[in-house]
Short mmCIF file of C-alpha atoms and ligand atoms in Angstrom, two decimals:
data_model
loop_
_atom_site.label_atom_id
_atom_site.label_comp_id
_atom_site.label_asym_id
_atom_site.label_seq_id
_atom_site.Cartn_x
_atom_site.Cartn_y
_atom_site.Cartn_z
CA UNK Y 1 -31.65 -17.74 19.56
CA UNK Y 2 -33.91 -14.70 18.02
CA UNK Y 3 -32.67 -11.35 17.63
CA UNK Y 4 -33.11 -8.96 20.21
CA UNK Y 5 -36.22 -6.98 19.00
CA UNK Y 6 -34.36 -3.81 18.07
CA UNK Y 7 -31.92 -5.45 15.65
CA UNK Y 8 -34.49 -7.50 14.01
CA UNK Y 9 -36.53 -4.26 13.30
CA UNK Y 10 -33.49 -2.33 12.20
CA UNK Y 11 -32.99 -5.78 9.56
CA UNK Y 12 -35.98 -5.51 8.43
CA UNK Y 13 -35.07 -1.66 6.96
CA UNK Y 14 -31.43 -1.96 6.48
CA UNK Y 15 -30.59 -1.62 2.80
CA UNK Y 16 -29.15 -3.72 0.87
CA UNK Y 17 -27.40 -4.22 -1.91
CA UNK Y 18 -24.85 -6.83 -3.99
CA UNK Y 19 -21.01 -5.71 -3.42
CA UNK Y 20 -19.73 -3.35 -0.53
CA UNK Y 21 -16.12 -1.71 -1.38
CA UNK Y 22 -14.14 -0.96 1.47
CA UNK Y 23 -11.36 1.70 0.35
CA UNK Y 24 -10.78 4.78 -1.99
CA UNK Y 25 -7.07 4.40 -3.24
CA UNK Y 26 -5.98 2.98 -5.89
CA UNK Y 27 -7.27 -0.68 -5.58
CA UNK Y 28 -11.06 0.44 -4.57
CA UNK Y 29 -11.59 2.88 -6.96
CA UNK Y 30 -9.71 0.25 -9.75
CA UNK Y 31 -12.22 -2.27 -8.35
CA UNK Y 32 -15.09 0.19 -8.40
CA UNK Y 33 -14.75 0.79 -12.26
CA UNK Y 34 -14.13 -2.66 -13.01
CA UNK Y 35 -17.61 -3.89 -11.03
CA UNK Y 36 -19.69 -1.39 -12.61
CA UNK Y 37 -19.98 -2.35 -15.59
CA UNK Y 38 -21.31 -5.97 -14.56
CA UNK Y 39 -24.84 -5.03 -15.29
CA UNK Y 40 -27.29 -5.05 -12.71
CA UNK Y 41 -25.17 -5.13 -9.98
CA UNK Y 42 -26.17 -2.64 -6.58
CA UNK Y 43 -22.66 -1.56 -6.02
CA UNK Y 44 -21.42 0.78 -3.15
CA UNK Y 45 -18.28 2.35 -2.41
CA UNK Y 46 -16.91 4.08 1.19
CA UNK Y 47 -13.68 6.13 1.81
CA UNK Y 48 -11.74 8.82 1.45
CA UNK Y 49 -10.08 9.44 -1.93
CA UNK Y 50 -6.53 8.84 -2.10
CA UNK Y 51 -6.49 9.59 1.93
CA UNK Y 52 -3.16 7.54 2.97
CA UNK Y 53 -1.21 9.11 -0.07
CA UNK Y 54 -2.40 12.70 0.58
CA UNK Y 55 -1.95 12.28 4.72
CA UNK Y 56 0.62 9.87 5.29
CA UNK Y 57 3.29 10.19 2.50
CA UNK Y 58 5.61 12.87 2.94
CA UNK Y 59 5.36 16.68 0.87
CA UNK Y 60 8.07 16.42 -1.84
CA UNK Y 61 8.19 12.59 -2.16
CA UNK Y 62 8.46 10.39 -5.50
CA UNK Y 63 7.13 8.03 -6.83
CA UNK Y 64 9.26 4.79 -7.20
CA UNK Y 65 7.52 3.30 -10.03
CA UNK Y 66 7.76 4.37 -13.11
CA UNK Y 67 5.20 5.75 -15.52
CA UNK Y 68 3.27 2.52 -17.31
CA UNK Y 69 3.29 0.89 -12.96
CA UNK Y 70 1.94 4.01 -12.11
CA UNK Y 71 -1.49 4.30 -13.67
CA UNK Y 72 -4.52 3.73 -11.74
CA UNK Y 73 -6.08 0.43 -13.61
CA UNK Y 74 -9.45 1.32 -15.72
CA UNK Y 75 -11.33 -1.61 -18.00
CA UNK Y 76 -11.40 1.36 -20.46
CA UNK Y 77 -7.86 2.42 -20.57
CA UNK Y 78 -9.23 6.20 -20.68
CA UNK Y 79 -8.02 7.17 -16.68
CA UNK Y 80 -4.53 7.44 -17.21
CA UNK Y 81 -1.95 9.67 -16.26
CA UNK Y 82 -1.64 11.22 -19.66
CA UNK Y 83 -5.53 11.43 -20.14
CA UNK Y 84 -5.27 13.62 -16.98
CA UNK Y 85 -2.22 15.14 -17.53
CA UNK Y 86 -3.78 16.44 -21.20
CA UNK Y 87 -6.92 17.92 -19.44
CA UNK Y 88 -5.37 19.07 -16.53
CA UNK Y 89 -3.42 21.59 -18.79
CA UNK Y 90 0.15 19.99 -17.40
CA UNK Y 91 2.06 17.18 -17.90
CA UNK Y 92 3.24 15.20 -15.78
CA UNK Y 93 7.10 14.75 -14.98
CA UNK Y 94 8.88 11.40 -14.44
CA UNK Y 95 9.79 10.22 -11.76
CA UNK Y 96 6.07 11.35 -11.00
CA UNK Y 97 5.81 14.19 -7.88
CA UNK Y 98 3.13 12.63 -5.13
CA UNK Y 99 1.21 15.75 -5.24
CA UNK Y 100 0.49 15.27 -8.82
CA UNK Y 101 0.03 11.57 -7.99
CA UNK Y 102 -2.75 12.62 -6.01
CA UNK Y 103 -4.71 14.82 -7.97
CA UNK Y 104 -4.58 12.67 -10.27
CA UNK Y 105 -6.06 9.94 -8.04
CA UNK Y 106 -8.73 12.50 -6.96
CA UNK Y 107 -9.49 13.21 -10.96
CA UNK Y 108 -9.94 9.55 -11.31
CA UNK Y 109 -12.06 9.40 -8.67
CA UNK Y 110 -14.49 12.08 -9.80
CA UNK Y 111 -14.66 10.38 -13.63
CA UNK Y 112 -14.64 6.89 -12.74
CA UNK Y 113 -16.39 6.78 -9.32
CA UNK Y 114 -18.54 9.90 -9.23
CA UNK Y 115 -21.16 8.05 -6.47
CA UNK Y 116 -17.97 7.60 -4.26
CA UNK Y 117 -19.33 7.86 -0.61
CA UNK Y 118 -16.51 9.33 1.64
CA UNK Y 119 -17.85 7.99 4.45
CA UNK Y 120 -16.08 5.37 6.61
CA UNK Y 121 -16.82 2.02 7.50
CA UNK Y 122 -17.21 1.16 11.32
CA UNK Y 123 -17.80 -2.21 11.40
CA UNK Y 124 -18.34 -5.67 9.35
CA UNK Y 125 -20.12 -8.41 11.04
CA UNK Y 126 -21.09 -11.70 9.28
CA UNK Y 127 -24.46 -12.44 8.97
CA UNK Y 128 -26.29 -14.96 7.17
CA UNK Y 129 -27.62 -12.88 4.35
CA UNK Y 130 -23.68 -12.32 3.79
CA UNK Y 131 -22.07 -8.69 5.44
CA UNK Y 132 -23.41 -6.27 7.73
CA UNK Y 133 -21.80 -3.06 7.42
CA UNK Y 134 -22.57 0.18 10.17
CA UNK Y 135 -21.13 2.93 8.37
CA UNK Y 136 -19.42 5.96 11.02
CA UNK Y 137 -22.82 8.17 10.82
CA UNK Y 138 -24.63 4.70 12.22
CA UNK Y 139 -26.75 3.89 8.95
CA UNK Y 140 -26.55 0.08 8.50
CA UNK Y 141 -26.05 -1.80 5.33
CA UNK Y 142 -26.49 -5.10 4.24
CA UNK Y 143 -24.37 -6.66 1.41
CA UNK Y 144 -24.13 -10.01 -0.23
CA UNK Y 145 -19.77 -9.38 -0.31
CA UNK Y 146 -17.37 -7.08 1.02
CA UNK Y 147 -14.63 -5.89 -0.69
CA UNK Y 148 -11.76 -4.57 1.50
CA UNK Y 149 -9.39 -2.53 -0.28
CA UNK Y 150 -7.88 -0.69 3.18
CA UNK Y 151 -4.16 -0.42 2.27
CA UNK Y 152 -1.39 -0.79 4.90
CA UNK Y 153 -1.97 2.28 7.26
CA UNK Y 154 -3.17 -0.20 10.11
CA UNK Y 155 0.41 -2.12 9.63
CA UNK Y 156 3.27 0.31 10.49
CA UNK Y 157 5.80 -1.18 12.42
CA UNK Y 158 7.62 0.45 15.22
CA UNK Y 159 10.31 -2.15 16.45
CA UNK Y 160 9.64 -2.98 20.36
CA UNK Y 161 12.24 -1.20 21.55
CA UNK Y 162 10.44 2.08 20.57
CA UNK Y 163 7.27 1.40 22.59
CA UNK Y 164 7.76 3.49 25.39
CA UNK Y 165 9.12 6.42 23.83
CA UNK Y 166 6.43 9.25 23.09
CA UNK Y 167 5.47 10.41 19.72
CA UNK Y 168 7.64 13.46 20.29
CA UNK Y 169 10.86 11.33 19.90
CA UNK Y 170 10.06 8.28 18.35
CA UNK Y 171 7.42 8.43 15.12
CA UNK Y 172 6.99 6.30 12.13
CA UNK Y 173 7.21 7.65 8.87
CA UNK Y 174 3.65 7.53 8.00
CA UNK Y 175 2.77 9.46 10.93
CA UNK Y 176 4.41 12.37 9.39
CA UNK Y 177 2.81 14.67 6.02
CA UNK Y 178 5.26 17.68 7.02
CA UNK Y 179 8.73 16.68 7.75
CA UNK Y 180 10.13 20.64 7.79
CA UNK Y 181 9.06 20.58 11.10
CA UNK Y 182 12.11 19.07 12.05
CA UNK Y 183 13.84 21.78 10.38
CA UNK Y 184 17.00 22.40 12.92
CA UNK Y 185 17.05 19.15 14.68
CA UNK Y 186 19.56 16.45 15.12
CA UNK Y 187 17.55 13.10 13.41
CA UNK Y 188 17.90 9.99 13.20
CA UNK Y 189 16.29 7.70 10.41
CA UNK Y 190 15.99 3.75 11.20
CA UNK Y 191 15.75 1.98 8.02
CA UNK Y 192 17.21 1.50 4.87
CA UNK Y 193 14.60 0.92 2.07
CA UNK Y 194 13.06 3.77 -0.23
CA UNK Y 195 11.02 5.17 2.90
CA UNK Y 196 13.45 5.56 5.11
CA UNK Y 197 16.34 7.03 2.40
CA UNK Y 198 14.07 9.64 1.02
CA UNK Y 199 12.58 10.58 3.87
CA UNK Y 200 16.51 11.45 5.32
CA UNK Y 201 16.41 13.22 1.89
CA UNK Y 202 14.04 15.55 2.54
CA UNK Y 203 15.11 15.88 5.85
CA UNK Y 204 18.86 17.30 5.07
CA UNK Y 205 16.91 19.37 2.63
CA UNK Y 206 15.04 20.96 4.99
CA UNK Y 207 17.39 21.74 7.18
CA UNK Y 208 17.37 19.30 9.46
CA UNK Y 209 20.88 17.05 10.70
CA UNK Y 210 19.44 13.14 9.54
CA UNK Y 211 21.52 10.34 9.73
CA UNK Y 212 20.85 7.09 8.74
CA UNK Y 213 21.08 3.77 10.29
CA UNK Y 214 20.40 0.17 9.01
CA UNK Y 215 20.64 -2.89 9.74
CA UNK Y 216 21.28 -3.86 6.19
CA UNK Y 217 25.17 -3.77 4.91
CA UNK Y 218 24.46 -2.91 1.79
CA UNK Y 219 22.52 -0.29 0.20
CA UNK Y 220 20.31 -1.90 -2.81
CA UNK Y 221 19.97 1.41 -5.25
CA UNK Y 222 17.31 0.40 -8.03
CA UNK Y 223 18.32 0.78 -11.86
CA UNK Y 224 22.29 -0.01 -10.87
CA UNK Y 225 24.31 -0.46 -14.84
CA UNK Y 226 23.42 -3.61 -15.59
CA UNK Y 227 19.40 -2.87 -15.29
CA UNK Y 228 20.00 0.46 -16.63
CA UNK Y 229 21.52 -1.35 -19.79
CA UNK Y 230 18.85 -4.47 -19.86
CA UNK Y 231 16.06 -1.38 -19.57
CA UNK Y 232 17.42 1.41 -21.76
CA UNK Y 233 20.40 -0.22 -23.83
CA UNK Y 234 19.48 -3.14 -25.33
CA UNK Y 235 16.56 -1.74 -27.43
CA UNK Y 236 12.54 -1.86 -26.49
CA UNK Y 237 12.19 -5.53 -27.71
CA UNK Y 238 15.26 -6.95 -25.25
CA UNK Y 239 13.36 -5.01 -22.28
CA UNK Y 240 9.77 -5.73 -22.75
CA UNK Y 241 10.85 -9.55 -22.58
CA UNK Y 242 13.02 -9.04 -19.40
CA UNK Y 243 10.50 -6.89 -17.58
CA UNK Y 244 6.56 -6.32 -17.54
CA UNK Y 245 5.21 -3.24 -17.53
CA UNK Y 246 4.05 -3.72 -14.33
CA UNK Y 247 7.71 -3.18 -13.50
CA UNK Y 248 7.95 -5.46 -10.34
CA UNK Y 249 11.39 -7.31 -9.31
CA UNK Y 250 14.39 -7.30 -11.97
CA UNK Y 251 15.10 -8.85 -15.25
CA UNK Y 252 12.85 -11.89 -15.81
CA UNK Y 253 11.15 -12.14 -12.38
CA UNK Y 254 9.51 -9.43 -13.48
CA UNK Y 255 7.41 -10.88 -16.06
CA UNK Y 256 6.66 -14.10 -13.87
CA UNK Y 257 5.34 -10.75 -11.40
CA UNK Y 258 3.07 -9.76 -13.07
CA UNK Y 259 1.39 -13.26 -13.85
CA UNK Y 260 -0.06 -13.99 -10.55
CA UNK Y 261 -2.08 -16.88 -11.61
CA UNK Y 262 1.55 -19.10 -12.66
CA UNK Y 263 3.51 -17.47 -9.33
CA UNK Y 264 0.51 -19.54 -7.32
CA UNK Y 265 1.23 -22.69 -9.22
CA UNK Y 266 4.52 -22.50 -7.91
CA UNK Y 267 5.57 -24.46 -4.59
CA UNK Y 268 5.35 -22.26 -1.48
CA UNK Y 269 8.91 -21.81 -0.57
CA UNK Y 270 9.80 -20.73 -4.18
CA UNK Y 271 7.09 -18.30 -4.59
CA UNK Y 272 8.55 -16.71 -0.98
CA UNK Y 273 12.06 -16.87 -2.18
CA UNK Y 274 10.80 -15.19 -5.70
CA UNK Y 275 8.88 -12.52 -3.52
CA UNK Y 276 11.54 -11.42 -1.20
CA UNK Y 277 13.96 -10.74 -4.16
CA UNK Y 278 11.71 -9.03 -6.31
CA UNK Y 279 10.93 -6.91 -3.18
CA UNK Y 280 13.56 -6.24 -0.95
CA UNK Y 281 13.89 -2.49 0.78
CA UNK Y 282 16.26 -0.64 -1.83
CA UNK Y 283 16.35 3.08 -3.12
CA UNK Y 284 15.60 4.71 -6.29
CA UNK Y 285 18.98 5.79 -8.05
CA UNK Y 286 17.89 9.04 -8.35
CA UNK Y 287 18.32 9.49 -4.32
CA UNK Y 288 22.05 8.78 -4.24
CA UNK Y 289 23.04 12.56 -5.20
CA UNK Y 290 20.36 14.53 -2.61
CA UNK Y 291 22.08 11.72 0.09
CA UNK Y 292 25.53 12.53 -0.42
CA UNK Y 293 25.60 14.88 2.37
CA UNK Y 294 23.93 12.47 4.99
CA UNK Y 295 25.63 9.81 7.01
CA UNK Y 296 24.82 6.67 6.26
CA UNK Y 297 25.65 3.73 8.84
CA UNK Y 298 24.99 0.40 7.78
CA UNK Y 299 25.19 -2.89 9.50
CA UNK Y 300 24.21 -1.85 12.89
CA UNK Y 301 20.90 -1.73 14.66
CA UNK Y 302 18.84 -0.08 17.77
CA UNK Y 303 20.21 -2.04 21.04
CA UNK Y 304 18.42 0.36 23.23
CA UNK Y 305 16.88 3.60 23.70
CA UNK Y 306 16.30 6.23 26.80
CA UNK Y 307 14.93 9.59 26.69
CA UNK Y 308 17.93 12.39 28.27
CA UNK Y 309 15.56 15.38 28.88
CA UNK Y 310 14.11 16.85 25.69
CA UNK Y 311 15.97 13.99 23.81
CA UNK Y 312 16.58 10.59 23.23
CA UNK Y 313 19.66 8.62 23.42
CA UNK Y 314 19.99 5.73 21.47
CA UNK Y 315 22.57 2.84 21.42
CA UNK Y 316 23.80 1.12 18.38
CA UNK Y 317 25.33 -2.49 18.12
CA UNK Y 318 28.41 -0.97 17.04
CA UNK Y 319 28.99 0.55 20.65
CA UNK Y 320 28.11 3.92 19.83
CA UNK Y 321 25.86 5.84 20.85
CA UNK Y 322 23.34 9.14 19.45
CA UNK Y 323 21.26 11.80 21.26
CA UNK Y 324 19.07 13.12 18.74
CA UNK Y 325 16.07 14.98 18.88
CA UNK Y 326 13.84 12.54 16.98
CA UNK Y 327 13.86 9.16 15.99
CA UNK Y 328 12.19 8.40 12.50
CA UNK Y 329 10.76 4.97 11.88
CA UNK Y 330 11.89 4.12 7.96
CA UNK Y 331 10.66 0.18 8.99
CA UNK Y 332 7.91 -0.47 7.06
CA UNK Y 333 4.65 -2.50 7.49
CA UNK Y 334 3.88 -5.99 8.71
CA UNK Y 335 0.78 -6.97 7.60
CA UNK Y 336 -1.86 -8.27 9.86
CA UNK Y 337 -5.56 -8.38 8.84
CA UNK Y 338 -6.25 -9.24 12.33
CA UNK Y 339 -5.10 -5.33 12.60
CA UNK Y 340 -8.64 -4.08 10.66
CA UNK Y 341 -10.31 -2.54 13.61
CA UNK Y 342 -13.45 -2.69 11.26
CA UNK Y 343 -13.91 -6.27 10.94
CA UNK Y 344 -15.70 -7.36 13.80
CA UNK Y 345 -13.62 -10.28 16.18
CA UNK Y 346 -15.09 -12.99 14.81
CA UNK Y 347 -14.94 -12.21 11.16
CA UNK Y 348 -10.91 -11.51 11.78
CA UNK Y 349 -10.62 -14.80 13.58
CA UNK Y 350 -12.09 -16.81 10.75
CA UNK Y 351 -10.12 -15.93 7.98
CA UNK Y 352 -7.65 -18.12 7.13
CA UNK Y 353 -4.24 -16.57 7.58
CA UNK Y 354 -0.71 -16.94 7.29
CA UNK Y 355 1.72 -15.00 9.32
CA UNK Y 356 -1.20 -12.04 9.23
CA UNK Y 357 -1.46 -12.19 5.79
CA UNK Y 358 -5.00 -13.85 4.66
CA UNK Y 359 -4.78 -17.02 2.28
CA UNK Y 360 -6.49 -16.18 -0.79
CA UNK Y 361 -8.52 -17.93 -3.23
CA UNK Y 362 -9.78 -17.34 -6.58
CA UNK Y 363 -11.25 -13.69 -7.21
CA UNK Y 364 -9.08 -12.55 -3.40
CA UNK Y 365 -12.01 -14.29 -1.62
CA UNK Y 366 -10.95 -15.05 1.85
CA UNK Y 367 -12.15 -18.05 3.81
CA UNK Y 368 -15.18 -16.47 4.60
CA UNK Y 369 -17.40 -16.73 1.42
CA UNK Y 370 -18.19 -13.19 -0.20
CA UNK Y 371 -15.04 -11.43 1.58
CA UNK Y 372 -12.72 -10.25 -0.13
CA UNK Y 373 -8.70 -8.54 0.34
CA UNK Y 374 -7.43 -6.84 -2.10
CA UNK Y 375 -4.08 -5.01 -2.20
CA UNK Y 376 -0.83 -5.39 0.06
CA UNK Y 377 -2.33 -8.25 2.24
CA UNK Y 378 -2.57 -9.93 -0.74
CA UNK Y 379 0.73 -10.54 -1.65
CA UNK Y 380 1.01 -13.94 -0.06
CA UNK Y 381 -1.09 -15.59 -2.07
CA UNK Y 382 -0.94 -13.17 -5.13
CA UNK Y 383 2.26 -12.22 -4.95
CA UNK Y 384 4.56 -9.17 -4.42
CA UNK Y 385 2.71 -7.43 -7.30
CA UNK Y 386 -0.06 -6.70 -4.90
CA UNK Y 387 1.88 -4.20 -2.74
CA UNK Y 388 2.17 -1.88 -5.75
CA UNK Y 389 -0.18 0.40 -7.87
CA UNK Y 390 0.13 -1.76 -10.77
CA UNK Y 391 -1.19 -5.00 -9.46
CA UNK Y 392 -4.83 -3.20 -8.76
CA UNK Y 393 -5.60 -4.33 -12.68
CA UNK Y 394 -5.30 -7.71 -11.78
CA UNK Y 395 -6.84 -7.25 -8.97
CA UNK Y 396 -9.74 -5.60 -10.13
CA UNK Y 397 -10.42 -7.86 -13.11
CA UNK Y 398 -10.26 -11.48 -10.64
CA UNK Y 399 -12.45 -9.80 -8.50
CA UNK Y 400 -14.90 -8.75 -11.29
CA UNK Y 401 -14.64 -12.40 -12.64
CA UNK Y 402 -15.80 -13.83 -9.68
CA UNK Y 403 -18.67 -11.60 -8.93
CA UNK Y 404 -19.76 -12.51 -12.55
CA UNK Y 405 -19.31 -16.17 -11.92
CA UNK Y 406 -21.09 -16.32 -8.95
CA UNK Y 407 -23.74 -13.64 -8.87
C1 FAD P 1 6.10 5.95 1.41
C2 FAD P 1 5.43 5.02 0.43
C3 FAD P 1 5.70 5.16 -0.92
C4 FAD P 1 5.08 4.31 -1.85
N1 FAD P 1 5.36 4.48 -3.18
C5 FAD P 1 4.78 3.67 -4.07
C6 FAD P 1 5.05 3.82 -5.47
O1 FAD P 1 5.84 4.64 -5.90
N2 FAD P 1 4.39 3.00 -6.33
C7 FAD P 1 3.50 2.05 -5.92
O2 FAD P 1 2.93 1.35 -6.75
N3 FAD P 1 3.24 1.87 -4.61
C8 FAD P 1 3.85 2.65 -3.69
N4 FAD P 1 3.59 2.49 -2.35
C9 FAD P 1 2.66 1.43 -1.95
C10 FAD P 1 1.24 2.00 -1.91
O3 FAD P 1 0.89 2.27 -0.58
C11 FAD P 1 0.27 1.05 -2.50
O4 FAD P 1 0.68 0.72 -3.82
C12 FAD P 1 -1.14 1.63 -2.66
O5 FAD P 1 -1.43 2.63 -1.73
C13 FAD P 1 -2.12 0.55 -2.50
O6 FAD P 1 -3.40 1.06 -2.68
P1 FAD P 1 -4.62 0.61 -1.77
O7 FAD P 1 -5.83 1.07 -2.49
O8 FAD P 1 -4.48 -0.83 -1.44
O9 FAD P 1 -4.43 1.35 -0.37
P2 FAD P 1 -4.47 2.90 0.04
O10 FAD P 1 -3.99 3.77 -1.05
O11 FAD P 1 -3.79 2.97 1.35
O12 FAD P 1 -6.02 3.19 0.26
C14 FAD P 1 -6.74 2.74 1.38
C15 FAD P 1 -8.12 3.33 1.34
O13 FAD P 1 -8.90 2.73 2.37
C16 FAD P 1 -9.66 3.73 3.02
N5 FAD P 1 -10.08 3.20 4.32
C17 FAD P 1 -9.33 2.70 5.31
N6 FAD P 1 -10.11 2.30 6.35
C18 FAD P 1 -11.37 2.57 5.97
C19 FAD P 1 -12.66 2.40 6.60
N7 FAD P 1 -12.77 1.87 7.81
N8 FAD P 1 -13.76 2.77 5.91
C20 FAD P 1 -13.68 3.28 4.67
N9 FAD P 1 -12.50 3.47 4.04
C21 FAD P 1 -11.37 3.12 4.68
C22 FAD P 1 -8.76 4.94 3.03
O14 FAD P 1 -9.48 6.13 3.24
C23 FAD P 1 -8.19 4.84 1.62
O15 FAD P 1 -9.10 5.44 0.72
C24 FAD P 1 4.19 3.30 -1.41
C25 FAD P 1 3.93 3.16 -0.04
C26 FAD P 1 4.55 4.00 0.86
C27 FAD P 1 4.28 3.81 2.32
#
């Protein structure tokens, strides 16, 4: 069937150009440095800089990983945290404060990735010169591949029960940058990973009455005596053995972590075994002492919810029950790809998934030739590192081995 006229004229001027990067965080700007030095490549890149760590994180957070996971991968090695700490005039304290986190990100940005467009992306559509792209002001692009780099904002989960509560008593964590607005009310925080503890953290510190409930009946706290010992105790050599710098999963799993190309030789059921251990929601140690004061109920979940007035009531499997002001969502993400609103419905339907997550080849190219996922949704054919900072290096340099292989 032809075109309808207008779209073949607007074709016919559309620019175009070799690689299309989706995403400003950490994997699309690693990605962006990594492509451009592949000469002769036409190379564009759309977002906002570090936009889901400077809107959706909460003031006052942490980082989790530690200092060597928590550079922003560049082929030169020059865009690190001490490189920016030395010309920022500051350096940079460990565990490392988001807000520094983020400037640092937006330094990076501004040396590595200067021609950074912060425009969004509206919509990809397949076509069969490869991706067409309508940016949010309406200009139109055509690219040979797409590189989506969108992190997980699109896959907070809100368990069903929450659904018909408003967003004045029920809210995910990510839907919060400000939590001293609850300073004086009664929460309660659903959730017992590194979101959900620290977030109660700030909470009690802000003057607000958090309590936390899991489902979980046992607290994981990260760097317990035994990895304290195997990280700090046993001398550099012992520790760089037991864990990569990449510093996913504990002693040993770590290294096969950060080796994405062996975890995929693997059979499937023993790469998802190896994934939920090196994974699984825990808390930094360094949040047990600022959660002393909070309650902490574990092995009981949300059997139902109802709003009383102003508040919301909500019933445990224990029997009890809480009326608290607010409910705060500490449960996490669920990816789904199918959840991009930007891919058109046809280009979600035909990548090859698994459970929402795409299945990956060589280079993260999905099913559909030339596009590529890089970051969290990743992690089911990459691995666990994927979810983290420190996997965008691999990430970045598969990628930029495919392009070069197939340009
Ligand atoms: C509370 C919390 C704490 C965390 N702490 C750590 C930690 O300590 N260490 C760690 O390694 N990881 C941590 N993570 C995981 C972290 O989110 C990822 O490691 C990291 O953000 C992945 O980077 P990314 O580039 O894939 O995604 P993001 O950083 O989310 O970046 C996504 C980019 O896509 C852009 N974008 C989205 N849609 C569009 C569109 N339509 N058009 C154009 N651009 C678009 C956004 O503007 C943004 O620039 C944490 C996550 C959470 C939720």
């Amino acid at each position: 069937m032809a075109a309808p006229e207008s779209e073949a004229c607007v074709t016919t001027t559309m620019e175009k150009c070799d690689v299309v990067i989706l995403g400003a965080g950490p994997y699309g700007l690693a990605a962006a440095t990594h492509l451009k030095n592949v000469p002769g490549l036409a190379l564009r890149i759309f977002g906002e800089p570090m936009s889901f760590w400077e809107r959706n994180m909460p003031l006052g957070m942490f980082l989790r990983s530690n200092w060597t996971a928590t550079q922003i991968a560049d082929p030169h090695l020059a865009l690190t945290l001490e490189a920016y700490g030395q010309q920022s005039g500051s350096t940079v304290s460990q565990p490392v404060p988001l807000d520094r986190f983020v400037q640092y990100g937006h330094w990076y940005q501004q040396k590595g990735v200067p021609d950074l467009e912060r425009r969004a992306i509206r919509r990809v559509e397949h076509d069969s010169n490869g991706f067409r792209i309508t940016l949010s002001d309406g200009e139109l692009l055509g690219s040979r591949r797409v590189v989506v780099a969108a992190g997980i904002g699109s896959f907070a989960w809100r368990p069903p029960e929450f659904d018909d509560l408003p967003a004045e008593l029920a809210s995910h964590t990510s839907e919060h940058r400000d939590l001293g607005k609850f300073t004086g009310k009664k929460v309660l925080v659903v959730g017992g990973g590194q979101s959900a503890l620290e977030s109660a953290a700030l909470l009690h510190e802000g003057g607000a009455a958090a309590e936390v409930i899991a489902r979980t009946h046992k607290i994981h706290w990260l760097q317990g005596s035994l990895s304290r010992t195997l990280h700090h105790g046993l001398g550099e050599s012992v520790r760089s053995i037991l864990y990569a710098p990449t510093d996913v999963g504990p002693a040993g799993i770590s290294r096969l972590m950060a080796r994405p190309d062996w975890l995929r030789r693997l059979p499937r059921s023993l790469q998802d075994k190896l994934r939920k251990r090196a994974v699984r929601p825990a808390g930094a140690r360094w949040l047990v002492d600022r959660l002393k004061s909070v309650p902490v109920r574990l092995g009981c979940s949300v059997t139902s919810v109802a709003t009383s007035g102003p508040r919301v009531t909500v019933r445990l499997s224990d029997g009890s029950e809480r009326t608290v002001d607010h409910v705060l969502l500490g449960t996490g993400y669920r990816v789904n790809v199918a959840k991009y609103d930007f891919l058109s419905a046809e280009l979600g339907q035909s990548i090859r998934r698994s459970g929402g997550y795409p299945c990956l080849e060589q280079g993260l190219e999905t099913s559909v030739r030339g596009l590529h996922i890089l970051g969290a949704p990743a992690a089911w054919s990459f691995g666990p590192l994927m979810q983290f900072v420190s996997g965008a290096r691999y990430a970045a340099q598969a990628l930029t081995r495919h392009v070069v292989a197939n340009k």
